[in-house]
Amino acid sequence: QVRLVESGGGLVHPGGSLRLSCTASGFASDNYHIGWSRQAPGKEREGIGCISMSDGSTYLGDSRFTISRDAGKSMVYLQMNSLKPEDTAVYYCGAVRVSYDACVAPGVFGYEYDYWGQGTQVTVSS
C-alpha cells in the first residue's frame, strides 16, 4: 500500500526558507515520480514541480525552489527560499508510477498523480 507523508511545514517570515520532506512507502522499485503541489485558501491546487526517483531529474516552475531526493530512504525534499506571503498554502506531495524518467508536475497539461499525502501547512507572515 502506497503511503506518502509530508513534514516540515510551519510559520516562516517573508524572505525566509523552509524545507519540506515527503516520505514515500509501498513502492517496490524506483519507477515512480514524486510531485509537489500546493493549495492556498480559495484557490485551485497548483503544481510546483516533480522529481524522478530513478534518475533524480527534476522539473520546477519557480527558481526559488529546488527538489532533491534520497532514493535510499525514499524521501524527497522541497527546499523553498525567499518565501513570500503568497506562498502560504497547504503543500502536498504526490506520487505516480511510471515507465519513463522525465517527470511532469502535478496538474500540468492535466497530468494526474495517483497518490497523495495529507499535506503540510506553510504560512509566510511577519
mmCIF file of N, CA and C in Angstrom:
data_model
loop_
_atom_site.group_PDB
_atom_site.id
_atom_site.type_symbol
_atom_site.label_atom_id
_atom_site.label_comp_id
_atom_site.label_asym_id
_atom_site.label_seq_id
_atom_site.Cartn_x
_atom_site.Cartn_y
_atom_site.Cartn_z
ATOM 1 N N GLN A 1 0.843 -1.186 0.000
ATOM 2 C CA GLN A 1 0.000 0.000 0.000
ATOM 3 C C GLN A 1 0.878 1.236 0.000
ATOM 4 N N VAL A 2 0.625 2.101 -0.959
ATOM 5 C CA VAL A 2 1.410 3.323 -1.075
ATOM 6 C C VAL A 2 0.995 4.323 -0.012
ATOM 7 N N ARG A 3 1.979 4.930 0.589
ATOM 8 C CA ARG A 3 1.701 5.956 1.605
ATOM 9 C C ARG A 3 2.712 7.083 1.441
ATOM 10 N N LEU A 4 2.207 8.306 1.525
ATOM 11 C CA LEU A 4 3.050 9.493 1.447
ATOM 12 C C LEU A 4 2.808 10.337 2.682
ATOM 13 N N VAL A 5 3.884 10.796 3.274
ATOM 14 C CA VAL A 5 3.763 11.612 4.478
ATOM 15 C C VAL A 5 4.639 12.851 4.311
ATOM 16 N N GLU A 6 4.004 14.017 4.384
ATOM 17 C CA GLU A 6 4.744 15.278 4.315
ATOM 18 C C GLU A 6 5.064 15.766 5.720
ATOM 19 N N SER A 7 6.151 16.503 5.824
ATOM 20 C CA SER A 7 6.510 17.124 7.089
ATOM 21 C C SER A 7 7.359 18.355 6.806
ATOM 22 N N GLY A 8 7.540 19.183 7.833
ATOM 23 C CA GLY A 8 8.413 20.333 7.710
ATOM 24 C C GLY A 8 7.722 21.663 7.551
ATOM 25 N N GLY A 9 6.407 21.658 7.471
ATOM 26 C CA GLY A 9 5.701 22.915 7.341
ATOM 27 C C GLY A 9 5.758 23.729 8.627
ATOM 28 N N GLY A 10 5.330 24.979 8.536
ATOM 29 C CA GLY A 10 5.318 25.832 9.707
ATOM 30 C C GLY A 10 5.201 27.285 9.334
ATOM 31 N N LEU A 11 5.521 28.129 10.292
ATOM 32 C CA LEU A 11 5.463 29.577 10.105
ATOM 33 C C LEU A 11 6.863 30.105 9.825
ATOM 34 N N VAL A 12 6.968 30.905 8.789
ATOM 35 C CA VAL A 12 8.259 31.480 8.431
ATOM 36 C C VAL A 12 8.045 32.934 8.035
ATOM 37 N N HIS A 13 9.036 33.767 8.293
ATOM 38 C CA HIS A 13 8.944 35.184 7.925
ATOM 39 C C HIS A 13 9.201 35.360 6.440
ATOM 40 N N PRO A 14 8.669 36.404 5.860
ATOM 41 C CA PRO A 14 8.976 36.696 4.449
ATOM 42 C C PRO A 14 10.481 36.793 4.226
ATOM 43 N N GLY A 15 10.923 36.193 3.151
ATOM 44 C CA GLY A 15 12.355 36.145 2.856
ATOM 45 C C GLY A 15 13.048 34.935 3.438
ATOM 46 N N GLY A 16 12.364 34.210 4.295
ATOM 47 C CA GLY A 16 12.949 33.047 4.930
ATOM 48 C C GLY A 16 12.906 31.805 4.060
ATOM 49 N N SER A 17 13.412 30.722 4.622
ATOM 50 C CA SER A 17 13.477 29.453 3.913
ATOM 51 C C SER A 17 12.816 28.358 4.733
ATOM 52 N N LEU A 18 12.417 27.328 4.027
ATOM 53 C CA LEU A 18 11.797 26.183 4.673
ATOM 54 C C LEU A 18 12.069 24.965 3.805
ATOM 55 N N ARG A 19 12.274 23.824 4.445
ATOM 56 C CA ARG A 19 12.450 22.589 3.693
ATOM 57 C C ARG A 19 11.368 21.599 4.094
ATOM 58 N N LEU A 20 10.601 21.206 3.112
ATOM 59 C CA LEU A 20 9.575 20.194 3.324
ATOM 60 C C LEU A 20 10.127 18.827 2.938
ATOM 61 N N SER A 21 9.633 17.817 3.627
ATOM 62 C CA SER A 21 10.019 16.440 3.332
ATOM 63 C C SER A 21 8.800 15.629 2.952
ATOM 64 N N CYS A 22 9.027 14.654 2.111
ATOM 65 C CA CYS A 22 7.978 13.717 1.727
ATOM 66 C C CYS A 22 8.578 12.320 1.822
ATOM 67 N N THR A 23 7.989 11.497 2.654
ATOM 68 C CA THR A 23 8.446 10.119 2.798
ATOM 69 C C THR A 23 7.465 9.203 2.093
ATOM 70 N N ALA A 24 7.989 8.421 1.165
ATOM 71 C CA ALA A 24 7.151 7.514 0.387
ATOM 72 C C ALA A 24 7.390 6.077 0.827
ATOM 73 N N SER A 25 6.351 5.299 0.855
ATOM 74 C CA SER A 25 6.466 3.873 1.159
ATOM 75 C C SER A 25 5.480 3.108 0.294
ATOM 76 N N GLY A 26 5.760 1.827 0.102
ATOM 77 C CA GLY A 26 4.859 0.983 -0.670
ATOM 78 C C GLY A 26 5.251 0.778 -2.115
ATOM 79 N N PHE A 27 6.395 1.362 -2.511
ATOM 80 C CA PHE A 27 6.863 1.174 -3.877
ATOM 81 C C PHE A 27 7.942 0.091 -3.890
ATOM 82 N N ALA A 28 7.814 -0.843 -4.839
ATOM 83 C CA ALA A 28 8.759 -1.951 -4.919
ATOM 84 C C ALA A 28 10.016 -1.584 -5.692
ATOM 85 N N SER A 29 9.966 -0.499 -6.471
ATOM 86 C CA SER A 29 11.136 -0.068 -7.234
ATOM 87 C C SER A 29 11.155 1.452 -7.292
ATOM 88 N N ASP A 30 12.129 2.012 -8.019
ATOM 89 C CA ASP A 30 12.235 3.469 -8.144
ATOM 90 C C ASP A 30 11.507 4.015 -9.362
ATOM 91 N N ASN A 31 10.660 3.219 -9.967
ATOM 92 C CA ASN A 31 9.951 3.660 -11.163
ATOM 93 C C ASN A 31 8.705 4.462 -10.816
ATOM 94 N N TYR A 32 8.944 5.586 -10.142
ATOM 95 C CA TYR A 32 7.840 6.475 -9.841
ATOM 96 C C TYR A 32 8.387 7.897 -9.715
ATOM 97 N N HIS A 33 7.488 8.815 -9.845
ATOM 98 C CA HIS A 33 7.815 10.221 -9.693
ATOM 99 C C HIS A 33 7.115 10.773 -8.451
ATOM 100 N N ILE A 34 7.758 11.712 -7.818
ATOM 101 C CA ILE A 34 7.152 12.456 -6.721
ATOM 102 C C ILE A 34 6.944 13.888 -7.195
ATOM 103 N N GLY A 35 5.766 14.381 -6.980
ATOM 104 C CA GLY A 35 5.470 15.758 -7.349
ATOM 105 C C GLY A 35 4.982 16.536 -6.143
ATOM 106 N N TRP A 36 5.183 17.846 -6.213
ATOM 107 C CA TRP A 36 4.685 18.735 -5.168
ATOM 108 C C TRP A 36 3.644 19.679 -5.764
ATOM 109 N N SER A 37 2.599 19.892 -4.988
ATOM 110 C CA SER A 37 1.618 20.894 -5.360
ATOM 111 C C SER A 37 1.209 21.644 -4.099
ATOM 112 N N ARG A 38 0.496 22.707 -4.256
ATOM 113 C CA ARG A 38 0.036 23.474 -3.100
ATOM 114 C C ARG A 38 -1.336 24.047 -3.379
ATOM 115 N N GLN A 39 -2.039 24.328 -2.297
ATOM 116 C CA GLN A 39 -3.362 24.922 -2.436
ATOM 117 C C GLN A 39 -3.531 25.990 -1.378
ATOM 118 N N ALA A 40 -3.720 27.202 -1.838
ATOM 119 C CA ALA A 40 -3.973 28.322 -0.949
ATOM 120 C C ALA A 40 -5.474 28.460 -0.732
ATOM 121 N N PRO A 41 -5.885 29.073 0.363
ATOM 122 C CA PRO A 41 -7.312 29.243 0.629
ATOM 123 C C PRO A 41 -8.017 29.956 -0.518
ATOM 124 N N GLY A 42 -9.091 29.359 -0.972
ATOM 125 C CA GLY A 42 -9.873 29.977 -2.031
ATOM 126 C C GLY A 42 -9.293 29.855 -3.417
ATOM 127 N N LYS A 43 -8.199 29.122 -3.553
ATOM 128 C CA LYS A 43 -7.558 28.980 -4.861
ATOM 129 C C LYS A 43 -7.485 27.518 -5.251
ATOM 130 N N GLU A 44 -7.289 27.301 -6.542
ATOM 131 C CA GLU A 44 -7.134 25.941 -7.024
ATOM 132 C C GLU A 44 -5.740 25.414 -6.686
ATOM 133 N N ARG A 45 -5.666 24.087 -6.607
ATOM 134 C CA ARG A 45 -4.358 23.486 -6.372
ATOM 135 C C ARG A 45 -3.472 23.727 -7.588
ATOM 136 N N GLU A 46 -2.211 24.055 -7.334
ATOM 137 C CA GLU A 46 -1.270 24.286 -8.428
ATOM 138 C C GLU A 46 -0.029 23.430 -8.253
ATOM 139 N N GLY A 47 0.479 22.931 -9.363
ATOM 140 C CA GLY A 47 1.686 22.134 -9.329
ATOM 141 C C GLY A 47 2.922 22.997 -9.160
ATOM 142 N N ILE A 48 3.879 22.483 -8.401
ATOM 143 C CA ILE A 48 5.124 23.201 -8.152
ATOM 144 C C ILE A 48 6.270 22.583 -8.931
ATOM 145 N N GLY A 49 6.383 21.291 -8.866
ATOM 146 C CA GLY A 49 7.476 20.614 -9.541
ATOM 147 C C GLY A 49 7.436 19.135 -9.261
ATOM 148 N N CYS A 50 8.460 18.444 -9.729
ATOM 149 C CA CYS A 50 8.492 16.995 -9.578
ATOM 150 C C CYS A 50 9.917 16.484 -9.684
ATOM 151 N N ILE A 51 10.076 15.219 -9.304
ATOM 152 C CA ILE A 51 11.384 14.584 -9.397
ATOM 153 C C ILE A 51 11.189 13.122 -9.751
ATOM 154 N N SER A 52 12.080 12.632 -10.582
ATOM 155 C CA SER A 52 12.095 11.211 -10.909
ATOM 156 C C SER A 52 12.918 10.481 -9.853
ATOM 157 N N MET A 53 12.321 9.474 -9.229
ATOM 158 C CA MET A 53 13.055 8.746 -8.194
ATOM 159 C C MET A 53 14.123 7.835 -8.798
ATOM 160 N N SER A 54 14.031 7.525 -10.074
ATOM 161 C CA SER A 54 15.012 6.632 -10.684
ATOM 162 C C SER A 54 16.303 7.358 -11.061
ATOM 163 N N ASP A 55 16.186 8.554 -11.644
ATOM 164 C CA ASP A 55 17.413 9.226 -12.066
ATOM 165 C C ASP A 55 17.603 10.614 -11.451
ATOM 166 N N GLY A 56 16.655 11.064 -10.630
ATOM 167 C CA GLY A 56 16.812 12.339 -9.944
ATOM 168 C C GLY A 56 16.543 13.559 -10.777
ATOM 169 N N SER A 57 16.132 13.394 -12.025
ATOM 170 C CA SER A 57 15.834 14.571 -12.840
ATOM 171 C C SER A 57 14.608 15.276 -12.279
ATOM 172 N N THR A 58 14.610 16.582 -12.428
ATOM 173 C CA THR A 58 13.548 17.381 -11.827
ATOM 174 C C THR A 58 12.926 18.335 -12.832
ATOM 175 N N TYR A 59 11.780 18.812 -12.451
ATOM 176 C CA TYR A 59 11.144 19.930 -13.142
ATOM 177 C C TYR A 59 10.613 20.860 -12.074
ATOM 178 N N LEU A 60 10.909 22.135 -12.230
ATOM 179 C CA LEU A 60 10.413 23.130 -11.282
ATOM 180 C C LEU A 60 10.002 24.380 -12.035
ATOM 181 N N GLY A 61 8.900 24.978 -11.587
ATOM 182 C CA GLY A 61 8.415 26.176 -12.251
ATOM 183 C C GLY A 61 8.847 27.455 -11.579
ATOM 184 N N ASP A 62 9.488 27.352 -10.418
ATOM 185 C CA ASP A 62 9.877 28.526 -9.650
ATOM 186 C C ASP A 62 11.339 28.373 -9.239
ATOM 187 N N SER A 63 12.169 29.329 -9.646
ATOM 188 C CA SER A 63 13.604 29.213 -9.384
ATOM 189 C C SER A 63 13.951 29.360 -7.905
ATOM 190 N N ARG A 64 13.029 29.766 -7.086
ATOM 191 C CA ARG A 64 13.288 29.866 -5.645
ATOM 192 C C ARG A 64 13.250 28.502 -4.964
ATOM 193 N N PHE A 65 12.693 27.544 -5.669
ATOM 194 C CA PHE A 65 12.508 26.217 -5.081
ATOM 195 C C PHE A 65 13.419 25.197 -5.739
ATOM 196 N N THR A 66 13.836 24.214 -4.972
ATOM 197 C CA THR A 66 14.576 23.078 -5.515
ATOM 198 C C THR A 66 14.003 21.795 -4.935
ATOM 199 N N ILE A 67 14.100 20.744 -5.707
ATOM 200 C CA ILE A 67 13.643 19.426 -5.276
ATOM 201 C C ILE A 67 14.826 18.468 -5.333
ATOM 202 N N SER A 68 14.958 17.671 -4.301
ATOM 203 C CA SER A 68 16.010 16.668 -4.268
ATOM 204 C C SER A 68 15.450 15.397 -3.656
ATOM 205 N N ARG A 69 16.238 14.342 -3.755
ATOM 206 C CA ARG A 69 15.764 13.069 -3.228
ATOM 207 C C ARG A 69 16.884 12.342 -2.523
ATOM 208 N N ASP A 70 16.476 11.472 -1.626
ATOM 209 C CA ASP A 70 17.352 10.469 -1.053
ATOM 210 C C ASP A 70 16.689 9.149 -1.404
ATOM 211 N N ALA A 71 17.079 8.606 -2.552
ATOM 212 C CA ALA A 71 16.395 7.423 -3.056
ATOM 213 C C ALA A 71 16.481 6.251 -2.097
ATOM 214 N N GLY A 72 17.607 6.137 -1.400
ATOM 215 C CA GLY A 72 17.776 5.023 -0.465
ATOM 216 C C GLY A 72 16.780 5.060 0.672
ATOM 217 N N LYS A 73 16.332 6.281 1.010
ATOM 218 C CA LYS A 73 15.364 6.444 2.089
ATOM 219 C C LYS A 73 13.965 6.733 1.561
ATOM 220 N N SER A 74 13.814 6.725 0.223
ATOM 221 C CA SER A 74 12.517 7.044 -0.392
ATOM 222 C C SER A 74 11.983 8.377 0.115
ATOM 223 N N MET A 75 12.884 9.330 0.223
ATOM 224 C CA MET A 75 12.484 10.654 0.696
ATOM 225 C C MET A 75 12.772 11.707 -0.357
ATOM 226 N N VAL A 76 11.900 12.681 -0.417
ATOM 227 C CA VAL A 76 12.036 13.800 -1.338
ATOM 228 C C VAL A 76 11.923 15.086 -0.536
ATOM 229 N N TYR A 77 12.725 16.065 -0.930
ATOM 230 C CA TYR A 77 12.752 17.330 -0.218
ATOM 231 C C TYR A 77 12.385 18.472 -1.154
ATOM 232 N N LEU A 78 11.601 19.393 -0.637
ATOM 233 C CA LEU A 78 11.292 20.612 -1.363
ATOM 234 C C LEU A 78 11.906 21.767 -0.574
ATOM 235 N N GLN A 79 12.986 22.314 -1.096
ATOM 236 C CA GLN A 79 13.649 23.446 -0.459
ATOM 237 C C GLN A 79 13.063 24.728 -1.026
ATOM 238 N N MET A 80 12.556 25.562 -0.151
ATOM 239 C CA MET A 80 11.909 26.801 -0.580
ATOM 240 C C MET A 80 12.666 27.987 0.024
ATOM 241 N N ASN A 81 13.126 28.857 -0.820
ATOM 242 C CA ASN A 81 13.887 30.037 -0.392
ATOM 243 C C ASN A 81 13.146 31.314 -0.779
ATOM 244 N N SER A 82 13.552 32.404 -0.147
ATOM 245 C CA SER A 82 12.971 33.725 -0.447
ATOM 246 C C SER A 82 11.448 33.674 -0.431
ATOM 247 N N LEU A 83 10.920 33.093 0.618
ATOM 248 C CA LEU A 83 9.470 32.891 0.682
ATOM 249 C C LEU A 83 8.718 34.207 0.794
ATOM 250 N N LYS A 84 7.528 34.205 0.195
ATOM 251 C CA LYS A 84 6.669 35.376 0.174
ATOM 252 C C LYS A 84 5.333 35.031 0.821
ATOM 253 N N PRO A 85 4.597 36.031 1.284
ATOM 254 C CA PRO A 85 3.280 35.739 1.866
ATOM 255 C C PRO A 85 2.371 34.968 0.909
ATOM 256 N N GLU A 86 2.512 35.195 -0.379
ATOM 257 C CA GLU A 86 1.657 34.479 -1.335
ATOM 258 C C GLU A 86 2.038 33.010 -1.491
ATOM 259 N N ASP A 87 3.130 32.589 -0.858
ATOM 260 C CA ASP A 87 3.469 31.166 -0.844
ATOM 261 C C ASP A 87 2.711 30.411 0.243
ATOM 262 N N THR A 88 1.969 31.136 1.059
ATOM 263 C CA THR A 88 1.180 30.499 2.104
ATOM 264 C C THR A 88 0.157 29.559 1.489
ATOM 265 N N ALA A 89 0.196 28.311 1.924
ATOM 266 C CA ALA A 89 -0.680 27.289 1.349
ATOM 267 C C ALA A 89 -0.462 25.980 2.093
ATOM 268 N N VAL A 90 -1.320 25.022 1.804
ATOM 269 C CA VAL A 90 -1.065 23.638 2.207
ATOM 270 C C VAL A 90 -0.289 22.983 1.072
ATOM 271 N N TYR A 91 0.825 22.385 1.414
ATOM 272 C CA TYR A 91 1.698 21.759 0.428
ATOM 273 C C TYR A 91 1.527 20.247 0.498
ATOM 274 N N TYR A 92 1.359 19.662 -0.679
ATOM 275 C CA TYR A 92 1.132 18.230 -0.795
ATOM 276 C C TYR A 92 2.203 17.590 -1.663
ATOM 277 N N CYS A 93 2.579 16.366 -1.302
ATOM 278 C CA CYS A 93 3.381 15.583 -2.241
ATOM 279 C C CYS A 93 2.525 14.451 -2.789
ATOM 280 N N GLY A 94 2.746 14.169 -4.043
ATOM 281 C CA GLY A 94 2.012 13.112 -4.730
ATOM 282 C C GLY A 94 2.983 12.164 -5.410
ATOM 283 N N ALA A 95 2.473 11.010 -5.804
ATOM 284 C CA ALA A 95 3.309 10.014 -6.470
ATOM 285 C C ALA A 95 2.543 9.372 -7.618
ATOM 286 N N VAL A 96 3.312 8.982 -8.634
ATOM 287 C CA VAL A 96 2.715 8.285 -9.767
ATOM 288 C C VAL A 96 3.721 7.269 -10.276
ATOM 289 N N ARG A 97 3.255 6.051 -10.539
ATOM 290 C CA ARG A 97 4.120 5.025 -11.110
ATOM 291 C C ARG A 97 4.314 5.312 -12.595
ATOM 292 N N VAL A 98 5.547 5.142 -13.063
ATOM 293 C CA VAL A 98 5.859 5.465 -14.451
ATOM 294 C C VAL A 98 6.835 4.447 -15.037
ATOM 295 N N SER A 99 7.001 4.538 -16.360
ATOM 296 C CA SER A 99 7.998 3.706 -17.036
ATOM 297 C C SER A 99 8.992 4.566 -17.802
ATOM 298 N N TYR A 100 9.070 5.864 -17.449
ATOM 299 C CA TYR A 100 9.978 6.787 -18.108
ATOM 300 C C TYR A 100 10.540 7.735 -17.055
ATOM 301 N N ASP A 101 11.605 8.464 -17.400
ATOM 302 C CA ASP A 101 12.299 9.265 -16.407
ATOM 303 C C ASP A 101 11.786 10.703 -16.290
ATOM 304 N N ALA A 102 11.510 11.347 -17.391
ATOM 305 C CA ALA A 102 11.153 12.764 -17.350
ATOM 306 C C ALA A 102 9.820 12.954 -16.641
ATOM 307 N N CYS A 103 9.833 13.711 -15.548
ATOM 308 C CA CYS A 103 8.606 13.877 -14.771
ATOM 309 C C CYS A 103 7.818 15.083 -15.250
ATOM 310 N N VAL A 104 6.555 15.071 -14.913
ATOM 311 C CA VAL A 104 5.653 16.175 -15.201
ATOM 312 C C VAL A 104 5.018 16.596 -13.886
ATOM 313 N N ALA A 105 5.023 17.879 -13.610
ATOM 314 C CA ALA A 105 4.462 18.362 -12.353
ATOM 315 C C ALA A 105 2.973 18.093 -12.296
ATOM 316 N N PRO A 106 2.443 17.886 -11.101
ATOM 317 C CA PRO A 106 1.009 17.628 -10.970
ATOM 318 C C PRO A 106 0.167 18.744 -11.593
ATOM 319 N N GLY A 107 -0.813 18.343 -12.375
ATOM 320 C CA GLY A 107 -1.731 19.314 -12.952
ATOM 321 C C GLY A 107 -1.286 19.940 -14.255
ATOM 322 N N VAL A 108 0.005 19.835 -14.565
ATOM 323 C CA VAL A 108 0.486 20.419 -15.818
ATOM 324 C C VAL A 108 -0.087 19.623 -16.985
ATOM 325 N N PHE A 109 -0.727 20.312 -17.906
ATOM 326 C CA PHE A 109 -1.407 19.675 -19.043
ATOM 327 C C PHE A 109 -2.378 18.592 -18.572
ATOM 328 N N GLY A 110 -2.929 18.774 -17.374
ATOM 329 C CA GLY A 110 -3.889 17.821 -16.854
ATOM 330 C C GLY A 110 -3.281 16.534 -16.326
ATOM 331 N N TYR A 111 -1.959 16.541 -16.154
ATOM 332 C CA TYR A 111 -1.281 15.325 -15.693
ATOM 333 C C TYR A 111 -1.677 15.030 -14.250
ATOM 334 N N GLU A 112 -2.104 13.809 -13.997
ATOM 335 C CA GLU A 112 -2.591 13.456 -12.676
ATOM 336 C C GLU A 112 -1.648 12.491 -11.966
ATOM 337 N N TYR A 113 -1.552 12.676 -10.667
ATOM 338 C CA TYR A 113 -0.822 11.764 -9.806
ATOM 339 C C TYR A 113 -1.823 10.849 -9.100
ATOM 340 N N ASP A 114 -1.365 9.652 -8.781
ATOM 341 C CA ASP A 114 -2.285 8.633 -8.253
ATOM 342 C C ASP A 114 -2.409 8.640 -6.736
ATOM 343 N N TYR A 115 -1.386 9.106 -6.062
ATOM 344 C CA TYR A 115 -1.373 9.026 -4.608
ATOM 345 C C TYR A 115 -0.975 10.393 -4.041
ATOM 346 N N TRP A 116 -1.569 10.701 -2.875
ATOM 347 C CA TRP A 116 -1.295 11.997 -2.243
ATOM 348 C C TRP A 116 -1.146 11.843 -0.742
ATOM 349 N N GLY A 117 -0.316 12.705 -0.194
ATOM 350 C CA GLY A 117 -0.208 12.772 1.245
ATOM 351 C C GLY A 117 -1.290 13.667 1.829
ATOM 352 N N GLN A 118 -1.231 13.856 3.130
ATOM 353 C CA GLN A 118 -2.272 14.611 3.821
ATOM 354 C C GLN A 118 -2.013 16.119 3.780
ATOM 355 N N GLY A 119 -0.809 16.505 3.397
ATOM 356 C CA GLY A 119 -0.471 17.922 3.284
ATOM 357 C C GLY A 119 0.162 18.477 4.543
ATOM 358 N N THR A 120 0.914 19.549 4.350
ATOM 359 C CA THR A 120 1.527 20.249 5.475
ATOM 360 C C THR A 120 1.374 21.751 5.242
ATOM 361 N N GLN A 121 1.002 22.454 6.289
ATOM 362 C CA GLN A 121 0.717 23.884 6.171
ATOM 363 C C GLN A 121 1.997 24.708 6.209
ATOM 364 N N VAL A 122 2.110 25.607 5.250
ATOM 365 C CA VAL A 122 3.188 26.592 5.237
ATOM 366 C C VAL A 122 2.565 27.973 5.310
ATOM 367 N N THR A 123 2.981 28.734 6.290
ATOM 368 C CA THR A 123 2.481 30.091 6.458
ATOM 369 C C THR A 123 3.648 31.057 6.438
ATOM 370 N N VAL A 124 3.583 32.005 5.534
ATOM 371 C CA VAL A 124 4.631 33.021 5.420
ATOM 372 C C VAL A 124 4.031 34.341 5.878
ATOM 373 N N SER A 125 4.505 34.804 7.007
ATOM 374 C CA SER A 125 3.914 36.010 7.587
ATOM 375 C C SER A 125 4.918 36.663 8.523
ATOM 376 N N SER A 126 4.823 37.967 8.616
ATOM 377 C CA SER A 126 5.671 38.684 9.558
ATOM 378 C C SER A 126 4.967 38.857 10.893
#
